[in-house]
CSV table of C-alpha atoms in Angstrom, one decimal:
chain,number,residue,atom,x,y,z
A,27,MET,CA,0.0,0.3,0.2
A,28,THR,CA,1.4,3.2,-0.6
A,29,GLN,CA,0.9,6.3,1.3
A,30,THR,CA,0.3,10.0,-0.6
A,31,VAL,CA,1.1,12.8,1.9
A,32,ALA,CA,0.5,16.4,1.0
A,33,ASP,CA,2.8,19.1,2.3
A,34,PRO,CA,1.9,21.0,4.9
A,35,ASP,CA,-1.4,23.4,4.2
A,36,ALA,CA,-0.6,27.1,5.0
A,37,ALA,CA,-2.1,27.0,8.1
A,38,THR,CA,0.6,24.6,9.2
A,39,ARG,CA,2.6,26.9,7.4
A,40,THR,CA,2.0,29.7,9.6
A,41,ALA,CA,1.9,28.4,12.4
A,42,ILE,CA,5.8,26.9,12.0
A,43,ASP,CA,6.9,30.2,10.9
A,44,SER,CA,5.7,31.4,14.0
A,45,VAL,CA,8.1,29.4,15.8
A,46,PRO,CA,11.3,31.2,17.2
A,47,THR,CA,14.3,29.2,16.2
A,48,GLY,CA,17.0,31.0,18.3
A,49,LEU,CA,18.3,29.4,21.4
A,50,PHE,CA,16.5,30.8,24.4
A,51,ILE,CA,19.0,32.1,27.2
A,52,GLY,CA,18.6,34.9,30.2
A,53,GLY,CA,15.4,36.0,28.3
A,54,GLN,CA,17.2,36.7,25.0
A,55,TRP,CA,17.2,35.0,21.6
A,56,ARG,CA,19.9,33.8,20.2
A,57,ASP,CA,21.1,32.1,16.7
A,58,THR,CA,24.0,30.0,16.0
A,59,ALA,CA,26.2,29.2,13.0
A,60,ALA,CA,24.8,25.2,13.6
A,61,ARG,CA,21.6,25.0,12.8
A,62,ILE,CA,19.0,21.6,13.3
A,63,PRO,CA,16.8,20.4,10.5
A,64,VAL,CA,13.3,19.2,11.9
A,65,VAL,CA,11.9,16.5,9.6
A,66,ASP,CA,8.0,16.4,8.9
A,67,PRO,CA,7.7,12.7,9.8
A,68,ALA,CA,4.4,12.4,7.2
A,69,THR,CA,6.7,13.7,4.6
A,70,GLY,CA,10.6,13.0,5.1
A,71,GLN,CA,11.1,16.7,4.5
A,72,THR,CA,12.6,19.8,6.2
A,73,LEU,CA,9.7,21.9,8.1
A,74,CYS,CA,12.9,24.7,8.9
A,75,THR,CA,15.7,24.5,11.2
A,76,VAL,CA,16.9,25.5,14.7
A,77,SER,CA,20.0,26.5,16.5
A,78,ASP,CA,22.0,24.0,17.6
A,79,ALA,CA,23.7,24.3,20.4
A,80,GLY,CA,27.6,24.2,22.0
A,81,PRO,CA,28.8,22.4,25.7
A,82,GLN,CA,29.4,26.7,26.0
A,83,ASP,CA,25.6,27.4,25.1
A,84,GLY,CA,24.8,25.3,27.6
A,85,LEU,CA,26.7,26.9,30.5
A,86,ASP,CA,25.4,29.9,29.2
A,87,ALA,CA,22.3,28.7,30.0
A,88,LEU,CA,23.0,27.7,33.3
A,89,ALA,CA,25.0,30.7,34.0
A,90,ALA,CA,21.6,32.7,33.3
A,91,ALA,CA,19.3,30.7,35.4
A,92,ALA,CA,21.6,30.6,38.4
A,93,ALA,CA,21.5,34.4,38.3
A,94,ALA,CA,17.9,34.7,38.2
A,95,GLN,CA,17.5,31.7,41.3
A,96,ALA,CA,17.5,33.9,44.3
A,97,ASP,CA,15.3,36.4,42.9
A,98,TRP,CA,12.6,33.7,41.4
A,99,ALA,CA,13.4,31.9,44.8
A,100,ALA,CA,11.9,35.1,46.9
A,101,THR,CA,9.2,36.0,44.2
A,102,PRO,CA,5.7,35.7,46.7
A,103,ALA,CA,4.0,32.4,45.6
A,104,ARG,CA,1.0,34.2,44.7
A,105,VAL,CA,3.0,36.0,42.1
A,106,ARG,CA,4.5,32.5,40.8
A,107,SER,CA,1.1,31.3,40.8
A,108,GLU,CA,-0.7,34.4,38.9
A,109,ILE,CA,2.3,34.0,35.9
A,110,LEU,CA,1.7,30.2,35.3
A,111,GLN,CA,-2.2,30.9,35.0
A,112,ARG,CA,-1.7,33.6,32.6
A,113,ALA,CA,0.5,30.7,30.9
A,114,HIS,CA,-2.7,28.2,31.3
A,115,ARG,CA,-5.0,30.7,29.3
A,116,ALA,CA,-2.6,31.4,26.8
A,117,LEU,CA,-2.0,27.6,26.2
A,118,LEU,CA,-6.0,27.3,25.9
A,119,ASP,CA,-6.4,30.7,23.4
A,120,ASP,CA,-4.0,29.5,21.1
A,121,THR,CA,-4.7,26.0,21.0
A,122,GLU,CA,-4.9,25.5,17.0
A,123,ARG,CA,-1.5,27.3,16.6
A,124,LEU,CA,0.5,25.1,19.3
A,125,ALA,CA,-1.3,22.2,17.8
A,126,ARG,CA,-0.7,22.4,14.0
A,127,ILE,CA,3.0,22.6,15.4
A,128,ALA,CA,2.8,19.3,17.4
A,129,THR,CA,1.3,18.1,14.7
A,130,ALA,CA,4.3,18.9,11.8
A,131,GLU,CA,6.9,18.3,13.8
A,132,MET,CA,5.9,14.8,15.7
A,133,GLY,CA,3.1,13.6,13.2
A,134,LYS,CA,0.3,12.8,15.6
A,135,PRO,CA,-3.1,13.6,14.3
A,136,LEU,CA,-4.4,16.9,15.1
A,137,ALA,CA,-7.1,16.0,16.9
A,138,GLU,CA,-4.8,14.7,19.7
A,139,ALA,CA,-2.1,17.2,19.2
A,140,ARG,CA,-5.1,19.9,20.1
A,141,GLY,CA,-5.6,17.3,23.6
A,142,GLU,CA,-2.3,17.6,24.1
A,143,ILE,CA,-2.5,21.4,24.5
A,144,ALA,CA,-5.2,20.7,26.7
A,145,TYR,CA,-3.7,18.7,28.2
A,146,ALA,CA,0.1,20.4,28.8
A,147,ALA,CA,-1.9,23.8,29.9
A,148,GLU,CA,-3.6,21.7,32.9
A,149,PHE,CA,0.1,21.3,34.7
A,150,PHE,CA,0.3,25.2,34.2
A,151,ARG,CA,-3.0,25.4,36.0
A,152,TRP,CA,-2.5,22.7,38.4
A,153,PHE,CA,0.9,24.0,39.5
A,154,ALA,CA,-0.3,27.3,39.5
A,155,GLU,CA,-2.8,25.9,42.7
A,156,GLU,CA,-0.1,24.0,44.0
A,157,ALA,CA,2.7,27.0,44.2
A,158,VAL,CA,0.3,28.7,47.1
A,159,ARG,CA,0.6,25.8,49.4
A,160,ILE,CA,3.9,25.3,49.9
A,161,ASP,CA,4.2,24.4,53.9
A,162,GLY,CA,5.9,23.4,56.4
A,163,GLY,CA,5.8,22.5,60.2
A,164,TYR,CA,5.7,22.8,63.5
A,165,MET,CA,6.3,21.3,66.8
A,166,PRO,CA,7.6,21.0,70.6
A,167,ALA,CA,10.7,18.8,70.6
A,168,PRO,CA,9.6,15.9,72.6
A,169,ALA,CA,12.2,16.2,75.5
A,170,GLY,CA,11.0,19.8,75.4
A,171,GLY,CA,13.3,23.0,75.4
A,172,SER,CA,13.1,23.7,72.0
A,173,ARG,CA,10.8,23.5,68.9
A,174,PHE,CA,11.2,21.9,65.4
A,175,LEU,CA,10.3,24.8,62.6
A,176,VAL,CA,10.4,22.9,59.8
A,177,THR,CA,10.0,24.7,56.2
A,178,ARG,CA,10.4,23.6,52.8
A,179,GLN,CA,12.7,26.1,49.9
A,180,PRO,CA,13.0,25.7,46.1
A,181,VAL,CA,15.9,23.0,45.3
A,182,GLY,CA,17.5,25.4,42.7
A,183,PRO,CA,18.9,25.7,38.7
A,184,SER,CA,17.0,22.9,37.2
A,185,LEU,CA,18.0,21.0,34.1
A,186,LEU,CA,14.9,19.5,32.0
A,187,ILE,CA,15.2,17.1,29.1
A,188,THR,CA,12.3,15.9,27.7
A,189,PRO,CA,11.1,13.5,25.4
A,190,TRP,CA,9.8,14.1,21.6
A,191,ASN,CA,6.3,12.0,21.8
A,192,PHE,CA,4.3,14.5,23.9
A,193,PRO,CA,6.9,17.9,23.2
A,194,MET,CA,4.4,20.5,24.8
A,195,ALA,CA,3.0,18.3,28.1
A,196,MET,CA,6.5,16.9,28.9
A,197,GLY,CA,7.8,20.5,29.1
A,198,THR,CA,4.9,21.8,31.2
A,199,ARG,CA,4.8,18.8,33.1
A,200,LYS,CA,8.4,19.3,34.1
A,201,ILE,CA,8.3,23.5,33.8
A,202,GLY,CA,5.4,24.2,35.9
A,203,PRO,CA,6.2,22.5,39.4
A,204,ALA,CA,9.7,23.9,38.6
A,205,LEU,CA,8.4,27.9,38.7
A,206,ALA,CA,5.9,27.1,41.5
A,207,ALA,CA,8.7,25.7,43.7
A,208,GLY,CA,10.5,28.8,42.9
A,209,CYS,CA,13.2,27.1,41.1
A,210,THR,CA,14.9,28.3,37.5
A,211,CYS,CA,15.9,26.1,35.1
A,212,VAL,CA,17.4,25.3,31.4
A,213,VAL,CA,15.2,22.9,29.4
A,214,LYS,CA,16.5,20.9,26.4
A,215,PRO,CA,14.1,19.3,23.8
A,216,ALA,CA,14.1,16.6,22.1
A,217,GLU,CA,16.0,16.6,18.6
A,218,GLN,CA,13.2,15.7,16.8
A,219,THR,CA,10.7,18.0,18.4
A,220,PRO,CA,12.2,21.9,19.4
A,221,LEU,CA,9.4,23.7,18.3
A,222,CYS,CA,7.1,23.2,20.7
A,223,THR,CA,9.1,24.3,23.4
A,224,LEU,CA,10.9,26.9,21.5
A,225,ALA,CA,6.7,28.0,21.1
A,226,LEU,CA,5.8,27.6,24.3
A,227,ALA,CA,9.0,29.8,26.1
A,228,GLU,CA,8.1,32.6,24.0
A,229,ILE,CA,4.5,32.3,25.7
A,230,LEU,CA,6.1,32.1,29.1
A,231,ARG,CA,8.0,35.1,28.7
A,232,VAL,CA,4.7,36.9,27.4
A,233,ALA,CA,3.6,35.4,30.8
A,234,GLY,CA,5.7,37.6,32.6
A,235,VAL,CA,8.5,35.0,33.3
A,236,PRO,CA,11.4,36.6,34.6
A,237,ASP,CA,14.8,36.9,32.1
A,238,GLY,CA,16.1,33.7,32.8
A,239,VAL,CA,13.9,31.6,35.1
A,240,VAL,CA,13.3,29.2,32.2
A,241,ASN,CA,16.2,29.2,29.5
A,242,VAL,CA,15.9,26.3,26.3
A,243,VAL,CA,18.5,25.3,24.6
A,244,THR,CA,18.2,22.7,21.3
A,245,THR,CA,21.0,20.9,20.3
A,246,SER,CA,22.2,17.7,17.5
A,247,ASP,CA,24.6,16.6,20.9
A,248,PRO,CA,22.9,16.1,24.1
A,249,GLY,CA,25.6,14.6,25.9
A,250,ALA,CA,28.5,17.3,25.2
A,251,VAL,CA,25.6,20.0,25.9
A,252,THR,CA,24.1,18.5,29.0
A,253,GLY,CA,27.0,16.9,30.6
A,254,PRO,CA,29.1,19.9,31.4
A,255,MET,CA,25.9,21.1,32.7
A,256,ILE,CA,25.2,18.2,35.2
A,257,ALA,CA,28.7,18.4,36.4
A,258,ASP,CA,28.4,22.1,37.3
A,259,SER,CA,27.4,22.6,41.0
A,260,ARG,CA,25.5,25.2,39.9
A,261,SER,CA,22.6,22.3,38.6
A,262,ARG,CA,21.0,20.8,41.8
A,263,LYS,CA,18.2,19.1,39.8
A,264,LEU,CA,18.2,16.9,36.9
A,265,SER,CA,14.5,15.9,35.5
A,266,PHE,CA,14.4,13.2,32.4
A,267,THR,CA,11.8,11.8,30.8
A,268,GLY,CA,13.3,9.1,28.2
A,269,SER,CA,14.7,5.6,27.5
A,270,THR,CA,15.8,3.3,30.7
A,271,ALA,CA,19.4,3.5,29.2
A,272,VAL,CA,20.2,7.1,28.8
A,273,GLY,CA,18.1,6.9,32.1
A,274,LYS,CA,20.8,5.1,33.8
A,275,LEU,CA,24.0,6.8,32.2
A,276,LEU,CA,22.4,10.2,33.4
A,277,LEU,CA,22.0,8.8,37.3
A,278,GLU,CA,25.8,8.0,36.7
A,279,GLN,CA,26.8,11.7,36.1
A,280,CYS,CA,24.6,12.7,38.5
A,281,ALA,CA,26.3,10.8,41.2
A,282,LYS,CA,29.3,13.2,41.2
A,283,THR,CA,27.7,16.0,42.3
A,284,VAL,CA,24.8,14.5,44.4
A,285,MET,CA,22.2,15.9,42.1
A,286,ARG,CA,18.6,15.4,43.0
A,287,THR,CA,17.1,13.5,40.5
A,288,SER,CA,13.6,12.1,39.0
A,289,MET,CA,13.5,9.8,36.2
A,290,GLU,CA,10.6,8.9,34.0
A,291,LEU,CA,11.8,6.4,32.2
A,292,GLY,CA,10.7,3.1,30.0
A,293,GLY,CA,8.3,1.1,30.3
A,294,ASN,CA,6.5,-2.5,29.3
A,295,ALA,CA,2.8,-2.2,30.3
A,296,PRO,CA,0.6,-5.3,30.7
A,297,LEU,CA,-3.0,-4.7,29.5
A,298,ILE,CA,-4.9,-7.7,31.1
A,299,VAL,CA,-8.2,-9.0,30.0
A,300,PHE,CA,-10.6,-11.1,32.1
A,301,ASP,CA,-12.6,-13.5,31.0
A,302,ASP,CA,-15.6,-11.5,32.9
A,303,ALA,CA,-14.3,-8.1,31.7
A,304,ASP,CA,-17.2,-5.8,29.7
A,305,LEU,CA,-15.6,-6.5,26.2
A,306,ASP,CA,-16.8,-3.1,24.8
A,307,VAL,CA,-15.1,-1.2,27.8
A,308,ALA,CA,-11.7,-4.0,27.2
A,309,ILE,CA,-11.7,-2.7,23.3
A,310,GLU,CA,-12.0,0.9,24.0
A,311,GLY,CA,-9.5,0.8,26.8
A,312,ALA,CA,-7.1,-1.6,24.7
A,313,LEU,CA,-7.5,0.8,21.8
A,314,ALA,CA,-6.4,4.0,23.8
A,315,ALA,CA,-3.9,2.0,25.6
A,316,LYS,CA,-2.5,1.3,22.5
A,317,MET,CA,-3.2,3.7,19.8
A,318,ARG,CA,-2.9,7.1,21.9
A,319,ASN,CA,0.1,8.5,19.7
A,320,ILE,CA,0.7,6.3,17.5
A,321,GLY,CA,1.5,3.6,20.4
A,322,GLN,CA,4.7,6.3,21.0
A,323,ALA,CA,4.2,6.4,24.6
A,324,CYS,CA,5.6,4.8,27.8
A,325,THR,CA,2.5,4.1,29.1
A,326,ALA,CA,1.1,1.9,25.7
A,327,ALA,CA,0.1,-1.6,26.0
A,328,ASN,CA,2.7,-3.5,24.8
A,329,ARG,CA,1.8,-6.8,25.8
A,330,ILE,CA,-2.0,-7.7,25.6
A,331,LEU,CA,-3.5,-11.2,28.4
A,332,VAL,CA,-6.3,-12.2,27.3
A,333,GLN,CA,-8.2,-14.8,29.3
A,334,ARG,CA,-8.9,-18.1,27.2
A,335,PRO,CA,-12.5,-17.6,27.1
A,336,VAL,CA,-12.8,-14.8,25.5
A,337,ALA,CA,-9.4,-14.1,23.5
A,338,GLU,CA,-10.6,-15.4,20.3
A,339,GLU,CA,-13.6,-13.0,20.3
A,340,PHE,CA,-11.2,-9.8,22.1
A,341,ALA,CA,-8.6,-10.1,18.9
A,342,ARG,CA,-11.3,-10.7,16.0
A,343,ARG,CA,-13.1,-7.2,17.6
A,344,LEU,CA,-10.0,-5.6,18.3
A,345,ALA,CA,-8.7,-6.1,14.8
A,346,GLU,CA,-11.8,-5.3,13.2
A,347,ARG,CA,-11.5,-1.8,15.2
A,348,MET,CA,-8.1,-1.2,14.1
A,349,ALA,CA,-8.4,-2.0,10.9
A,350,ALA,CA,-11.3,1.3,10.3
A,351,LEU,CA,-9.1,3.5,11.5
A,352,PRO,CA,-7.8,5.8,9.1
A,353,MET,CA,-4.2,6.7,8.3
A,354,GLY,CA,-2.4,9.4,7.0
A,355,ARG,CA,-0.7,12.9,7.5
A,356,GLY,CA,-1.6,13.9,11.1
A,357,ALA,CA,-3.3,17.5,9.8
A,358,ASP,CA,-5.6,16.2,7.9
A,359,ASP,CA,-9.2,15.3,8.5
A,360,GLY,CA,-10.5,12.3,10.4
A,361,VAL,CA,-7.0,10.8,10.5
A,362,VAL,CA,-5.9,8.4,13.6
A,363,VAL,CA,-2.9,6.9,12.6
A,364,GLY,CA,-0.2,9.7,11.8
A,365,PRO,CA,3.8,8.2,10.6
A,366,LEU,CA,5.9,7.5,13.4
A,367,ILE,CA,8.7,9.4,14.4
A,368,ASP,CA,11.3,8.9,11.8
A,369,ALA,CA,13.1,5.8,9.6
A,370,ALA,CA,14.5,4.2,12.8
A,371,ALA,CA,11.6,3.9,14.3
A,372,VAL,CA,9.4,1.8,11.7
A,373,ALA,CA,13.0,-0.2,11.1
A,374,LYS,CA,12.6,-1.4,15.0
A,375,VAL,CA,8.8,-1.7,14.7
A,376,THR,CA,9.2,-3.6,11.3
A,377,GLU,CA,12.2,-5.4,13.0
A,378,LEU,CA,9.7,-6.4,16.0
A,379,VAL,CA,7.0,-8.0,14.3
A,380,ASP,CA,9.2,-9.9,12.0
A,381,ASP,CA,10.9,-11.6,14.7
A,382,ALA,CA,7.4,-12.6,16.5
A,383,ARG,CA,6.4,-13.6,13.2
A,384,ARG,CA,9.1,-16.4,13.2
A,385,ARG,CA,8.7,-17.4,16.5
A,386,GLY,CA,5.1,-18.6,15.7
A,387,ALA,CA,3.0,-15.2,15.9
A,388,THR,CA,0.0,-15.0,13.6
A,389,VAL,CA,-0.6,-11.7,11.7
A,390,VAL,CA,-4.0,-10.4,12.0
A,391,LEU,CA,-3.6,-6.9,10.4
A,392,GLY,CA,-1.3,-5.3,8.9
A,393,GLY,CA,2.5,-6.2,9.7
A,394,THR,CA,4.3,-4.5,6.8
A,395,ALA,CA,5.4,-1.0,6.3
A,396,LEU,CA,4.4,0.9,3.8
A,397,ASP,CA,6.2,2.6,0.4
A,398,GLY,CA,5.6,6.1,-0.4
A,399,PRO,CA,6.7,9.3,1.7
A,400,GLY,CA,7.3,9.9,5.7
A,401,PHE,CA,7.1,7.0,8.5
A,402,PHE,CA,4.4,5.1,8.1
A,403,TYR,CA,3.4,1.9,9.9
A,404,PRO,CA,-0.1,0.4,9.6
A,405,ALA,CA,-2.3,-0.9,12.4
A,406,THR,CA,-1.2,-4.3,13.1
A,407,VAL,CA,-2.4,-6.9,15.0
A,408,LEU,CA,-0.9,-10.0,16.1
A,409,THR,CA,-2.4,-13.1,18.1
A,410,ASP,CA,0.0,-16.1,20.2
A,411,VAL,CA,2.4,-13.9,20.6
A,412,PRO,CA,5.2,-16.1,22.5
A,413,ASP,CA,6.4,-14.8,25.8
A,414,ASP,CA,10.0,-15.0,24.1
A,415,ALA,CA,9.4,-12.7,21.5
A,416,ALA,CA,11.3,-9.5,21.2
A,417,MET,CA,8.4,-7.2,21.7
A,418,PHE,CA,6.9,-8.6,24.7
A,419,ALA,CA,11.0,-7.6,26.2
A,420,THR,CA,11.2,-4.0,24.5
A,421,GLU,CA,9.1,-0.7,24.1
A,422,ILE,CA,6.9,-1.5,20.3
A,423,PHE,CA,6.4,2.4,20.4
A,424,GLY,CA,4.3,1.3,17.4
A,425,PRO,CA,1.0,0.9,16.3
A,426,VAL,CA,1.5,-3.0,17.2
A,427,ALA,CA,-1.0,-5.1,19.3
A,428,GLY,CA,0.8,-8.3,20.1
A,429,LEU,CA,-1.9,-10.6,21.9
A,430,THR,CA,-0.7,-13.9,24.0
A,431,VAL,CA,-3.9,-16.0,26.2
A,432,PHE,CA,-3.5,-17.2,29.9
A,433,ASP,CA,-5.1,-19.0,31.6
A,434,THR,CA,-5.6,-18.5,35.2
A,435,GLU,CA,-4.9,-15.4,37.5
A,436,ASP,CA,-2.2,-16.0,39.4
A,437,GLU,CA,-0.7,-16.9,35.6
A,438,ALA,CA,-1.5,-13.5,34.1
A,439,ILE,CA,0.1,-11.5,37.5
A,440,THR,CA,2.9,-13.8,36.8
A,441,ARG,CA,3.6,-13.1,33.3
A,442,ALA,CA,2.6,-8.8,33.9
A,443,ASN,CA,5.7,-8.8,36.5
A,444,ASP,CA,8.4,-10.9,34.7
A,445,THR,CA,9.8,-8.0,33.3
A,446,PRO,CA,12.7,-5.7,34.5
A,447,TYR,CA,10.5,-2.8,33.8
A,448,GLY,CA,6.9,-1.5,35.8
A,449,LEU,CA,5.5,2.1,34.7
A,450,VAL,CA,1.7,1.1,34.0
A,451,SER,CA,-0.3,-1.7,33.5
A,452,TYR,CA,-4.3,-2.2,32.3
A,453,VAL,CA,-6.9,-4.4,34.0
A,454,PHE,CA,-9.9,-5.2,32.7
A,455,THR,CA,-12.4,-7.1,35.1
A,456,GLU,CA,-16.0,-6.7,36.0
A,457,ASN,CA,-15.3,-8.1,39.6
A,458,LEU,CA,-14.2,-5.7,42.3
A,459,ARG,CA,-12.6,-7.9,44.5
A,460,ARG,CA,-10.4,-9.6,41.4
A,461,GLY,CA,-9.7,-6.2,40.5
A,462,LEU,CA,-7.9,-4.8,43.8
A,463,ARG,CA,-6.6,-7.6,44.0
A,464,VAL,CA,-4.5,-7.9,41.0
A,465,SER,CA,-4.4,-3.8,40.9
A,466,GLU,CA,-2.1,-4.3,44.5
A,467,ALA,CA,-0.3,-7.8,43.2
A,468,LEU,CA,1.1,-5.8,39.6
A,469,ASP,CA,4.6,-3.8,40.4
A,470,THR,CA,3.8,-0.8,38.3
A,471,GLY,CA,3.7,2.4,39.7
A,472,MET,CA,0.6,3.1,37.9
A,473,VAL,CA,-2.9,0.8,37.3
A,474,GLY,CA,-5.6,2.0,35.0
A,475,LEU,CA,-8.8,-0.3,36.2
A,476,ASN,CA,-11.3,-0.8,33.5
A,477,GLN,CA,-9.8,2.4,31.4
A,478,GLY,CA,-7.0,2.8,29.1
A,479,VAL,CA,-5.4,6.2,30.0
A,480,VAL,CA,-3.7,6.9,33.2
A,481,SER,CA,-1.8,10.4,32.4
A,482,ASN,CA,-3.6,12.9,34.4
A,483,PRO,CA,-2.4,16.7,35.8
A,484,ALA,CA,-3.6,15.6,39.5
A,485,ALA,CA,-2.6,12.1,39.9
A,486,PRO,CA,1.5,11.1,40.3
A,487,PHE,CA,2.6,9.6,37.8
A,488,GLY,CA,5.6,7.6,37.5
A,489,GLY,CA,6.7,3.9,38.0
A,490,VAL,CA,9.1,1.6,39.9
A,491,LYS,CA,11.9,-0.8,39.3
A,492,GLU,CA,13.9,0.1,36.4
A,493,SER,CA,11.2,2.3,34.4
A,494,GLY,CA,11.8,5.5,37.0
A,495,LEU,CA,12.3,7.3,40.3
A,496,GLY,CA,9.5,10.2,41.4
A,497,ARG,CA,6.4,11.8,40.7
A,498,GLU,CA,5.2,13.8,38.0
A,499,GLY,CA,1.9,15.4,38.4
A,500,GLY,CA,-0.3,14.8,41.4
A,501,PHE,CA,0.1,16.7,45.1
A,502,GLY,CA,3.4,15.1,45.2
A,503,GLY,CA,4.5,16.8,42.0
A,504,ILE,CA,6.0,20.0,43.6
A,505,ASP,CA,8.0,18.1,45.9
A,506,GLU,CA,10.6,16.7,43.8
A,507,PHE,CA,11.7,20.5,43.3
A,508,LEU,CA,11.6,21.4,47.0
A,509,GLU,CA,14.2,20.8,49.8
A,510,THR,CA,12.9,20.5,53.7
A,511,LYS,CA,15.0,22.5,56.2
A,512,TYR,CA,14.9,21.7,59.7
A,513,ILE,CA,15.6,24.8,62.0
A,514,GLY,CA,16.0,23.9,65.9
A,515,VAL,CA,15.1,26.6,67.6
A,516,ALA,CA,15.7,27.1,71.6
A,517,LEU,CA,13.4,28.3,74.3
C-alpha cells in the first residue's frame, strides 16, 4: 500500500513560521551558525531549522538560570501562581496554532495534538494552585526545651530534559512544578521536536516569567551539552523523561555531585483482559492504551494478555476496530493513525513484528511497512505472540498490538510482572475484588482499572523498578523541586 501525503497546508506553514528558532538564554533569543533540521514525519521533508547549541551555550543557559535563582525563589508564591495561570490561559487560547506545530514536527493526528495542548495547559493550572500551598511544620521537641520549625525551599537551578512524543505536555509537566516551587530551569527538548518547547518559551516570556528563569537550548549533541551542566555544581536538579538506558547514564553522571534526580523512564505495560470483563469497555480501553499517540508512548500497552474463553472474540473485535482507523498525515481530516517519528522507528517496529512472526505469532492485521513518503506503519494485530518474542521485552513504540492467551489469575500476574520495568499496567474485569486484588499485586507505579488512559495532571505519574524515580503531577509533583529544611529553635 502506498501512502500519499501532501506538503504542509497554509495554516500549518504559518504556525511553524511563527516559532522563534534560536536558543532562549537569559530572556534573549540567540542564533547559532550551526542548525538542526526539523523533519516532518509525514513527508520526510525539512520543515525548518533551529539553532544547534554547543557546550558553552548550555553553560551560558545554566549561568542565566543560576543568576536568576535567588530573585525567583524570593518571588511571592502568589506572583508565581499568577504567572502560571496566565500561561495556562495563553496555551488554551492558542490551541490551534500550537496543535499544528505539534502535529507538524511529531506527526500525531491534529485531534490528538489539540488534546495534548489542553493536557499541557492543565499542568500549569494544577501547579499554579500548588504554588500557594507549599507548607511546613512546627512542633515542640519531645524532650522539651526547643521547637522544631520545618520549612521547604526550592532545590535550585534545574535541568529539564524532555522527549519527542509529547513535546508540549512533557515541557509543562516539568516546567510547571519547577516554577511553582521557585526553581529556575534550563530545558533541553528532544532534537526531533524542538518547536513546541521554543513556542512555549515565548508564551512564558509574554506571561511574565522573568529573564533567566526559563532557558531553552536545542542541540544535536545532547551529551556534549548536558554533560558539563550536570557536572557543574550550580545545577541542583535533573528531571529526565526518556529511555531507561539513557536514564542510567544520567544517574551515573548526577552521582558525582549528588544531584537531585527524577526519572520517568521506559515501560513494558501489560494489559490484562479477564473473561468476566465487559468486552466493549476492554476494546475501547485497549484502543486507547495501544493507539494513543500512534502507540508512541511509554504508557502504551505493550503486552496484551487475554483470558482464554474470550481471547478469540477479543482479537477479532480489536482487529476490526484497528482496521477501520484512517491513516495519513496528521493534519488531514479524520486521520487517527499518523506517521512514526522517523525511519529508525519504522525499522524497529518492522523488526519486532518480523521477530514475532518467526517465533510463531500470527499476523491478523497489517504487519508490513508502507511504501511512499513519510514514516508510516499500519495498525497491526498479532495473536499467539510467545513470551520470548522481542516485542514482549522492549517498548514497541508503534501501532502494533501483540496478543497472548492466559488461563489463571495467578498466571496473568506472574507473566505481567516478569519484566524489569514497572511503569503502568491495565486490568479489565467486572469483579471488584479481582480488580483490586490484581491491581495491588502488579509491580507498577500506576494501574488503569477498566480504563486505558492513566495520565492526569492531578495524579502522581511515575514507575517502579527500572521505569524511574519520583513522581510527576499530583500533590507530590512539586515535592521533586523542594528541599526540606529543619530549624531548631531554643527556648
